């Protein structure tokens, strides 16, 4: 048998899991992340949760294939099957930002300051950032990872206070030093410009188009901040 390898997206999440953590992985699918962490002795226990029996069966099979124990497989919606004291690190990845926000909304104990949240939205990251800022969470760090040609944001969050500008909501809470930051912002601007072009053909869409233009302006400002921050870094780094 070879080695269990993670995708770049899952590997970044694995790298951020604190050593000795008690993990809950929500929407685990194949359970590659908790199984990998147990294989490498990185976590003392892991709960692998999924809403559907099919993915959970695949998760159990991954555990059997790699001969891993210490993973508890649970069928349930979000964190409904996890008690607050059972985990100190919670991973919610591979789903839309709005879905992640809904899961956290049903488990307000995740904002108690005693839990580390590792979140990886596939879409609508701005909706997740807005939820965190409005509901007693703070993003401690954020990074971008490219996986199969797509850039994904990964956030570490926990209980706290956070204020985000419009640009930070869409361009990242803490990505000014990220090597992929400018590309992430530009790709968002291009998508928004395409949406505005479509709305311009409709009289009823003008108000929405104006809102999107405001976001584009904020992202253009974020791009300049990124370029300024990284040009300063380049000047201070030794050759």
XYZ file of N, CA and C in Angstrom:
717
model
N 0.842 -1.201 0.000
C 0.000 0.000 0.000
C 0.872 1.244 0.000
N 0.478 2.242 -0.784
C 1.243 3.477 -0.843
C 0.947 4.368 0.353
N 1.112 5.643 0.151
C 0.836 6.591 1.220
C -0.439 7.371 0.901
N -1.138 7.751 1.952
C -2.340 8.564 1.783
C -1.909 10.009 1.564
N -2.208 10.544 0.383
C -1.834 11.914 0.052
C -3.070 12.795 0.001
N -2.934 13.979 0.531
C -4.033 14.932 0.546
C -3.906 15.910 -0.614
N -5.026 16.424 -1.062
C -5.009 17.495 -2.045
C -4.405 18.741 -1.393
N -3.922 19.699 -2.176
C -3.359 20.918 -1.575
C -4.330 21.608 -0.614
N -5.619 21.593 -0.956
C -6.620 22.234 -0.097
C -6.695 21.543 1.259
N -6.782 20.223 1.254
C -6.856 19.478 2.515
C -5.523 19.502 3.260
N -4.410 19.560 2.514
C -3.111 19.585 3.184
C -2.920 20.869 3.986
N -3.395 21.987 3.442
C -3.296 23.237 4.193
C -4.122 23.157 5.470
N -5.323 22.598 5.378
C -6.132 22.418 6.579
C -5.418 21.526 7.585
N -4.840 20.433 7.105
C -4.113 19.523 7.995
C -2.954 20.233 8.689
N -2.246 21.068 7.937
C -1.106 21.794 8.505
C -1.537 22.744 9.617
N -2.756 23.220 9.548
C -3.252 24.182 10.537
C -3.885 23.516 11.761
N -4.126 22.218 11.715
C -4.697 21.538 12.879
C -3.630 21.455 13.969
N -3.908 21.978 15.161
C -2.900 21.942 16.234
C -2.557 20.501 16.622
N -1.303 20.274 16.922
C -0.876 18.950 17.362
C -1.572 18.587 18.672
N -2.071 17.356 18.748
C -2.762 16.910 19.947
C -4.211 17.339 20.037
N -4.755 17.827 18.938
C -6.132 18.321 18.943
C -7.135 17.176 19.039
N -8.320 17.530 19.497
C -9.492 16.658 19.411
C -10.358 17.242 18.294
N -10.427 16.531 17.187
C -10.948 17.073 15.935
C -12.388 16.660 15.679
N -13.150 17.581 15.101
C -14.437 17.250 14.483
C -14.391 17.737 13.044
N -14.629 16.839 12.108
C -14.599 17.168 10.684
C -16.016 17.062 10.149
N -16.616 18.209 9.835
C -18.019 18.267 9.413
C -18.097 18.212 7.887
N -18.938 17.318 7.364
C -18.988 17.110 5.921
C -17.756 16.359 5.469
N -17.424 15.302 6.181
C -16.134 14.626 6.027
C -15.965 13.916 4.694
N -17.083 13.494 4.054
C -17.060 12.767 2.786
C -16.216 11.495 2.913
N -15.027 11.428 2.311
C -14.185 10.231 2.383
C -13.361 10.150 3.671
N -13.442 11.162 4.511
C -12.682 11.200 5.776
C -11.175 11.180 5.557
N -10.718 11.692 4.415
C -9.277 11.701 4.172
C -8.540 12.528 5.228
N -9.111 13.668 5.612
C -8.425 14.539 6.558
C -8.283 13.903 7.938
N -9.369 13.453 8.593
C -9.186 12.847 9.912
C -8.349 11.573 9.879
N -8.493 10.770 8.828
C -7.684 9.546 8.733
C -6.203 9.898 8.589
N -5.897 10.875 7.742
C -4.496 11.300 7.573
C -3.925 11.814 8.889
N -4.697 12.607 9.598
C -4.221 13.170 10.867
C -3.985 12.080 11.908
N -4.842 11.064 11.930
C -4.631 9.954 12.864
C -3.424 9.119 12.431
N -3.280 8.899 11.140
C -2.123 8.139 10.647
C -0.808 8.776 11.069
N -0.780 10.106 11.084
C 0.443 10.831 11.408
C 0.518 11.222 12.882
N -0.393 10.727 13.675
C -0.355 10.995 15.108
C -0.552 12.445 15.477
N -1.259 13.179 14.630
C -1.408 14.612 14.857
C -2.573 14.951 15.786
N -3.571 14.078 15.854
C -4.732 14.330 16.711
C -4.937 13.147 17.638
N -5.475 13.415 18.819
C -5.702 12.330 19.777
C -7.027 11.628 19.508
N -7.949 12.322 18.856
C -9.235 11.722 18.500
C -9.826 12.509 17.348
N -10.765 11.883 16.659
C -11.416 12.565 15.536
C -12.852 12.077 15.401
N -13.742 13.010 15.154
C -15.132 12.707 14.834
C -15.349 13.099 13.377
N -15.774 12.141 12.575
C -16.035 12.386 11.159
C -17.543 12.399 10.953
N -18.093 13.570 10.601
C -19.552 13.722 10.482
C -19.948 13.935 9.032
N -21.097 13.380 8.681
C -21.656 13.690 7.379
C -23.173 13.564 7.447
N -23.822 14.325 6.591
C -25.282 14.374 6.575
C -25.889 13.136 5.924
N -25.130 12.483 5.041
C -25.673 11.364 4.266
C -24.912 10.077 4.553
N -25.634 8.982 4.464
C -25.051 7.676 4.762
C -24.009 7.271 3.720
N -24.232 7.638 2.435
C -23.280 7.257 1.388
C -21.873 7.759 1.658
N -21.699 9.079 1.844
C -20.360 9.586 2.164
C -19.800 9.000 3.456
N -20.663 8.762 4.446
C -20.170 8.212 5.710
C -19.676 6.781 5.525
N -20.332 6.030 4.646
C -19.858 4.679 4.340
C -18.489 4.745 3.672
N -18.286 5.721 2.784
C -16.969 5.893 2.153
C -15.931 6.280 3.199
N -16.353 7.083 4.170
C -15.434 7.489 5.238
C -14.978 6.282 6.045
N -15.913 5.415 6.402
C -15.557 4.210 7.167
C -14.614 3.321 6.367
N -14.867 3.239 5.053
C -14.004 2.426 4.205
C -12.580 2.979 4.166
N -12.441 4.303 4.142
C -11.103 4.907 4.174
C -10.388 4.510 5.463
N -11.103 4.568 6.591
C -10.504 4.178 7.859
C -10.068 2.724 7.871
N -10.912 1.844 7.309
C -10.563 0.418 7.259
C -9.370 0.182 6.341
N -9.361 0.863 5.202
C -8.266 0.681 4.233
C -6.916 1.000 4.846
N -6.877 2.046 5.657
C -5.611 2.484 6.224
C -5.393 1.984 7.648
N -6.296 1.156 8.126
C -6.128 0.547 9.444
C -6.072 1.553 10.571
N -6.893 2.590 10.451
C -6.855 3.678 11.427
C -7.976 3.507 12.447
N -7.616 3.638 13.732
C -8.625 3.680 14.778
C -8.672 5.092 15.351
N -9.526 5.308 16.326
C -9.625 6.629 16.935
C -10.445 7.620 16.146
N -11.167 7.147 15.118
C -12.074 8.008 14.361
C -13.498 7.524 14.607
N -14.336 8.408 15.065
C -15.741 8.100 15.343
C -16.585 8.654 14.202
N -17.283 7.781 13.479
C -18.065 8.169 12.311
C -19.515 8.403 12.737
N -20.037 9.594 12.452
C -21.368 9.953 12.917
C -22.223 10.521 11.787
N -23.446 10.055 11.716
C -24.421 10.532 10.740
C -25.253 11.633 11.376
N -25.249 12.814 10.759
C -26.030 13.903 11.317
C -25.814 15.201 10.574
N -26.628 16.166 10.921
C -26.614 17.468 10.264
C -25.661 18.414 10.973
N -24.599 18.811 10.305
C -23.658 19.780 10.865
C -23.047 19.317 12.163
N -23.103 20.205 13.160
C -22.521 19.907 14.470
C -23.559 19.391 15.463
N -24.730 19.013 14.959
C -25.787 18.530 15.853
C -25.383 17.246 16.570
N -24.446 16.489 16.000
C -24.037 15.216 16.601
C -22.715 15.331 17.348
N -22.259 16.560 17.590
C -21.008 16.790 18.311
C -21.296 17.644 19.541
N -20.871 17.194 20.700
C -21.012 17.986 21.920
C -19.818 18.933 22.040
N -20.017 20.121 22.616
C -18.931 21.112 22.690
C -17.647 20.585 23.325
N -17.775 19.706 24.332
C -16.587 19.224 25.047
C -15.870 18.093 24.308
N -16.455 17.609 23.207
C -15.841 16.484 22.499
C -14.743 16.908 21.535
N -14.709 18.167 21.158
C -13.726 18.629 20.173
C -13.254 20.030 20.539
N -11.979 20.298 20.273
C -11.465 21.658 20.440
C -11.110 22.295 19.097
N -11.066 21.475 18.039
C -10.766 21.962 16.695
C -11.832 21.436 15.738
N -12.451 22.342 15.007
C -13.558 21.968 14.127
C -13.228 22.384 12.703
N -13.277 21.438 11.797
C -13.053 21.695 10.377
C -14.396 21.614 9.654
N -14.713 22.671 8.907
C -15.885 22.651 8.027
C -15.389 23.107 6.664
N -15.322 22.190 5.735
C -14.680 22.479 4.449
C -15.458 21.837 3.311
N -15.207 22.365 2.107
C -15.747 21.746 0.914
C -17.206 22.018 0.652
N -17.733 23.101 1.205
C -19.127 23.473 0.942
C -19.208 24.989 0.830
N -20.359 25.500 0.442
C -20.513 26.930 0.253
C -20.427 27.707 1.552
N -20.015 28.970 1.444
C -19.878 29.810 2.624
C -21.170 29.980 3.389
N -22.284 30.042 2.679
C -23.583 30.176 3.340
C -23.931 28.916 4.123
N -23.587 27.746 3.597
C -23.830 26.502 4.318
C -22.984 26.418 5.586
N -21.718 26.832 5.487
C -20.856 26.830 6.673
C -21.422 27.772 7.728
N -21.858 28.952 7.299
C -22.450 29.903 8.234
C -23.689 29.321 8.903
N -24.521 28.603 8.150
C -25.727 28.001 8.717
C -25.384 26.946 9.763
N -24.343 26.177 9.521
C -23.911 25.167 10.490
C -23.453 25.831 11.787
N -22.667 26.895 11.662
C -22.188 27.606 12.857
C -23.346 28.270 13.595
N -24.311 28.785 12.851
C -25.462 29.436 13.478
C -26.244 28.463 14.350
N -26.261 27.184 13.974
C -26.952 26.162 14.757
C -26.112 25.643 15.924
N -24.874 26.108 16.013
C -23.971 25.688 17.103
C -23.265 26.915 17.667
N -24.000 27.817 18.333
C -23.409 29.069 18.828
C -22.282 28.871 19.830
N -22.180 27.681 20.411
C -21.080 27.403 21.329
C -19.718 27.454 20.639
N -19.699 27.428 19.319
C -18.418 27.512 18.603
C -17.769 28.884 18.735
N -18.518 29.874 19.243
C -17.964 31.226 19.433
C -17.543 31.463 20.879
N -17.370 30.382 21.659
C -17.067 30.549 23.087
C -15.604 30.860 23.368
N -14.769 30.908 22.323
C -13.352 31.214 22.516
C -12.510 30.004 22.853
N -13.126 28.840 23.033
C -12.381 27.627 23.383
C -12.239 26.667 22.204
N -12.784 27.053 21.083
C -12.740 26.187 19.905
C -12.054 26.900 18.744
N -11.171 26.172 18.073
C -10.524 26.662 16.859
C -11.330 26.173 15.663
N -11.723 27.096 14.792
C -12.504 26.758 13.613
C -11.639 26.895 12.370
N -11.545 25.843 11.602
C -10.822 25.867 10.333
C -11.862 25.721 9.224
N -12.037 26.786 8.466
C -13.146 26.889 7.532
C -12.645 27.069 6.109
N -13.218 26.318 5.183
C -12.782 26.411 3.789
C -14.010 26.448 2.891
N -14.502 27.661 2.583
C -15.664 27.782 1.701
C -15.280 27.579 0.239
N -16.106 26.805 -0.466
C -15.892 26.606 -1.896
C -16.414 27.794 -2.695
N -17.499 28.387 -2.205
C -18.130 29.542 -2.849
C -18.613 30.493 -1.761
N -18.975 31.705 -2.173
C -19.569 32.705 -1.283
C -18.765 32.899 0.006
N -17.462 33.028 -0.115
C -16.634 33.277 1.065
C -17.029 34.574 1.747
N -17.524 35.547 0.966
C -17.920 36.830 1.542
C -19.094 36.669 2.500
N -20.000 35.737 2.198
C -21.137 35.492 3.092
C -20.654 34.912 4.417
N -19.666 34.051 4.367
C -19.114 33.479 5.593
C -18.382 34.536 6.404
N -17.567 35.357 5.743
C -16.851 36.407 6.475
C -17.842 37.358 7.153
N -18.909 37.699 6.445
C -19.919 38.598 7.022
C -20.573 37.959 8.239
N -20.912 36.687 8.145
C -21.516 35.990 9.285
C -20.579 36.002 10.486
N -19.318 35.701 10.263
C -18.351 35.663 11.368
C -18.262 37.024 12.050
N -18.156 38.080 11.247
C -18.015 39.423 11.812
C -19.251 39.849 12.594
N -20.415 39.382 12.185
C -21.676 39.816 12.791
C -22.118 38.947 13.963
N -21.404 37.836 14.218
C -21.896 36.884 15.213
C -20.848 36.475 16.249
N -19.899 37.361 16.510
C -18.985 37.110 17.621
C -17.793 36.238 17.312
N -17.394 36.204 16.058
C -16.194 35.460 15.662
C -15.160 36.433 15.081
N -13.912 36.011 15.091
C -12.852 36.784 14.451
C -11.970 35.841 13.644
N -11.567 36.276 12.459
C -10.624 35.512 11.646
C -9.224 35.786 12.166
N -8.555 34.754 12.641
C -7.202 34.892 13.190
C -6.143 34.889 12.088
N -6.366 34.096 11.088
C -5.486 34.088 9.911
C -6.266 33.540 8.735
N -5.795 33.880 7.561
C -6.446 33.452 6.322
C -5.360 33.247 5.273
N -5.535 32.241 4.446
C -4.565 31.961 3.392
C -5.299 31.432 2.175
N -4.628 31.524 1.034
C -5.166 31.022 -0.217
C -4.374 29.807 -0.665
N -5.078 28.864 -1.269
C -4.405 27.676 -1.795
C -4.985 27.379 -3.177
N -4.114 27.040 -4.107
C -4.561 26.666 -5.454
C -4.676 25.155 -5.540
N -5.824 24.684 -5.964
C -6.081 23.251 -6.058
C -6.803 22.998 -7.375
N -6.145 22.280 -8.290
C -6.720 21.958 -9.601
C -7.156 23.208 -10.348
N -6.321 24.234 -10.264
C -6.547 25.452 -11.027
C -7.467 26.468 -10.392
N -8.050 26.132 -9.253
C -8.957 27.045 -8.561
C -8.333 27.504 -7.254
N -8.517 28.787 -6.940
C -8.001 29.337 -5.691
C -9.092 29.288 -4.627
N -8.738 28.737 -3.470
C -9.682 28.641 -2.354
C -9.126 29.382 -1.141
N -9.980 30.085 -0.405
C -9.544 30.664 0.861
C -9.713 29.666 2.001
N -8.801 29.710 2.941
C -8.881 28.912 4.162
C -8.771 29.877 5.331
N -9.667 29.751 6.301
C -9.691 30.669 7.443
C -9.557 29.915 8.745
N -8.798 30.486 9.657
C -8.802 30.036 11.045
C -9.537 31.097 11.852
N -10.584 30.697 12.540
C -11.419 31.645 13.263
C -11.725 31.121 14.657
N -12.218 32.013 15.490
C -12.632 31.657 16.837
C -13.438 32.799 17.412
N -13.848 32.660 18.656
C -14.615 33.711 19.285
C -13.828 35.008 19.369
N -14.489 36.138 19.137
C -13.811 37.426 19.188
C -14.599 38.491 18.452
N -13.985 39.656 18.304
C -14.613 40.761 17.594
C -13.832 41.067 16.335
N -14.535 41.444 15.290
C -13.883 41.713 14.010
C -14.743 42.687 13.218
N -14.102 43.678 12.643
C -14.770 44.587 11.708
C -14.092 44.445 10.352
N -14.885 44.287 9.324
C -14.355 44.138 7.978
C -14.911 45.219 7.063
N -14.045 45.794 6.247
C -14.488 46.716 5.213
C -15.153 45.927 4.096
N -15.805 46.622 3.174
C -16.416 45.959 2.029
C -15.357 45.217 1.222
N -14.202 45.833 1.070
C -13.119 45.179 0.336
C -12.646 43.914 1.018
N -12.557 43.923 2.352
C -12.125 42.736 3.077
C -13.169 41.628 3.038
N -14.432 41.998 3.019
C -15.479 40.976 2.913
C -15.306 40.151 1.647
N -14.999 40.823 0.555
C -14.904 40.134 -0.736
C -13.473 39.738 -1.100
N -12.490 40.498 -0.629
C -11.107 40.249 -1.018
C -10.265 39.568 0.029
N -10.862 39.249 1.179
C -10.129 38.523 2.211
C -9.913 39.344 3.460
N -10.117 38.703 4.607
C -9.958 39.391 5.887
C -8.499 39.640 6.226
N -7.612 38.763 5.756
C -6.195 38.876 6.129
C -5.317 38.283 5.030
N -5.436 38.826 3.825
C -4.726 38.251 2.683
C -3.749 39.214 2.016
N -3.462 40.349 2.656
C -2.612 41.343 2.004
C -1.197 40.849 1.755
N -0.747 39.851 2.523
C 0.601 39.319 2.320
C 0.596 37.976 1.596
N -0.573 37.529 1.188
C -0.650 36.212 0.546
C -0.161 36.299 -0.897
N 0.717 35.389 -1.332
C 1.238 35.430 -2.708
C 0.153 35.343 -3.776
N -0.970 34.708 -3.447
C -2.053 34.573 -4.413
C -3.109 35.666 -4.266
N -2.861 36.620 -3.377
C -3.867 37.621 -3.062
C -4.315 38.452 -4.248
N -3.365 38.940 -5.045
C -3.740 39.792 -6.172
C -4.559 39.011 -7.201
N -4.148 37.790 -7.482
C -4.898 36.974 -8.445
C -6.314 36.710 -7.936
N -6.444 36.434 -6.652
C -7.761 36.183 -6.049
C -8.665 37.399 -6.231
N -8.114 38.579 -5.973
C -8.898 39.809 -6.099
C -9.275 40.073 -7.559
N -8.314 39.914 -8.462
C -8.576 40.174 -9.882
C -9.648 39.238 -10.419
N -9.592 37.962 -10.047
C -10.598 37.013 -10.514
C -11.991 37.411 -10.033
N -12.084 37.923 -8.813
C -13.377 38.381 -8.303
C -13.859 39.615 -9.071
N -12.957 40.530 -9.352
C -13.328 41.729 -10.106
C -13.861 41.347 -11.483
N -13.191 40.419 -12.153
C -13.617 39.996 -13.489
C -15.022 39.389 -13.445
N -15.278 38.539 -12.454
C -16.615 37.936 -12.348
C -17.682 38.991 -12.077
N -17.362 39.951 -11.220
C -18.328 41.003 -10.914
C -18.572 41.901 -12.121
N -17.525 42.214 -12.868
C -17.698 43.029 -14.075
C -18.585 42.328 -15.093
N -18.439 41.009 -15.197
C -19.298 40.239 -16.104
C -20.756 40.301 -15.656
N -20.962 40.225 -14.347
C -22.326 40.307 -13.817
C -22.920 41.686 -14.067
N -22.110 42.730 -13.897
C -22.592 44.093 -14.142
C -22.975 44.267 -15.610
N -22.168 43.725 -16.510
C -22.461 43.830 -17.942
C -23.804 43.195 -18.268
N -24.107 42.073 -17.635
C -25.384 41.428 -17.852
C -26.546 42.240 -17.308
N -26.329 42.849 -16.135
C -27.393 43.647 -15.516
C -27.652 44.944 -16.273
N -26.651 45.460 -16.953
C -26.814 46.712 -17.702
C -27.841 46.589 -18.817
N -28.107 45.348 -19.216
C -29.093 45.120 -20.278
C -30.518 45.149 -19.738
N -30.651 45.240 -18.421
C -31.978 45.212 -17.811
C -32.208 46.480 -16.999
N -33.319 47.145 -17.242
C -33.650 48.356 -16.494
C -33.834 48.032 -15.016
N -34.455 46.895 -14.720
C -34.724 46.521 -13.336
C -33.458 46.114 -12.574
N -32.375 45.859 -13.306
C -31.152 45.410 -12.646
C -30.174 46.515 -12.304
N -30.539 47.768 -12.551
C -29.597 48.864 -12.354
C -29.187 49.035 -10.885
N -30.135 48.865 -9.982
C -29.799 49.029 -8.559
C -28.799 47.969 -8.111
N -29.022 46.739 -8.546
C -28.075 45.677 -8.214
C -26.725 45.931 -8.864
N -26.747 46.433 -10.103
C -25.495 46.737 -10.798
C -24.708 47.807 -10.053
N -25.398 48.797 -9.518
C -24.725 49.851 -8.747
C -24.056 49.268 -7.513
N -24.727 48.310 -6.862
C -24.132 47.664 -5.691
C -22.889 46.885 -6.050
N -22.918 46.203 -7.192
C -21.746 45.440 -7.632
C -20.595 46.373 -8.001
N -20.919 47.520 -8.583
C -19.861 48.481 -8.906
C -19.179 48.977 -7.641
N -19.931 49.148 -6.587
C -19.355 49.580 -5.306
C -18.372 48.537 -4.785
N -18.740 47.265 -4.941
C -17.838 46.188 -4.516
C -16.580 46.189 -5.375
N -16.733 46.380 -6.680
C -15.572 46.417 -7.576
C -14.622 47.538 -7.177
N -15.166 48.702 -6.865
C -14.321 49.824 -6.435
C -13.556 49.469 -5.178
N -14.235 48.808 -4.230
C -13.571 48.398 -2.984
C -12.474 47.379 -3.270
N -12.714 46.463 -4.202
C -11.704 45.461 -4.535
C -10.511 46.076 -5.267
N -10.761 47.067 -6.098
C -9.647 47.761 -6.762
C -8.751 48.432 -5.727
N -9.366 49.001 -4.697
C -8.603 49.591 -3.604
C -7.818 48.518 -2.856
N -8.450 47.343 -2.633
C -7.759 46.228 -1.979
C -6.567 45.766 -2.807
N -6.721 45.762 -4.131
C -5.612 45.353 -4.988
C -4.431 46.309 -4.826
N -4.700 47.592 -4.748
C -3.623 48.560 -4.555
C -2.959 48.371 -3.189
N -3.753 48.077 -2.173
C -3.188 47.813 -0.848
C -2.286 46.587 -0.895
N -2.725 45.542 -1.607
C -1.917 44.328 -1.731
C -0.597 44.637 -2.429
N -0.658 45.390 -3.521
C 0.559 45.705 -4.277
C 1.511 46.552 -3.449
N 0.969 47.487 -2.688
C 1.800 48.334 -1.835
C 2.463 47.505 -0.743
N 1.680 46.645 -0.087
C 2.214 45.821 1.001
C 3.303 44.889 0.496
N 3.124 44.326 -0.685
C 4.099 43.363 -1.188
C 5.304 44.030 -1.835
N 5.136 45.232 -2.359
C 6.309 45.945 -2.869
C 7.204 46.380 -1.720
N 6.610 46.734 -0.592
C 7.397 47.084 0.596
C 8.135 45.871 1.125
N 7.461 44.710 1.104
C 8.099 43.484 1.558
C 9.278 43.140 0.677
N 9.087 43.293 -0.641
C 10.176 42.961 -1.567
C 11.387 43.849 -1.320
N 11.173 45.137 -0.955
C 12.299 46.028 -0.741
C 13.065 45.704 0.536
N 12.347 45.100 1.517
C 13.002 44.811 2.795
C 13.621 43.425 2.854
N 13.257 42.541 1.903
C 13.823 41.204 1.916
C 15.255 41.238 1.376
N 16.209 40.484 2.042
C 17.581 40.437 1.553
C 17.670 39.691 0.232
N 18.637 40.093 -0.564
C 18.851 39.397 -1.851
C 19.597 38.089 -1.619
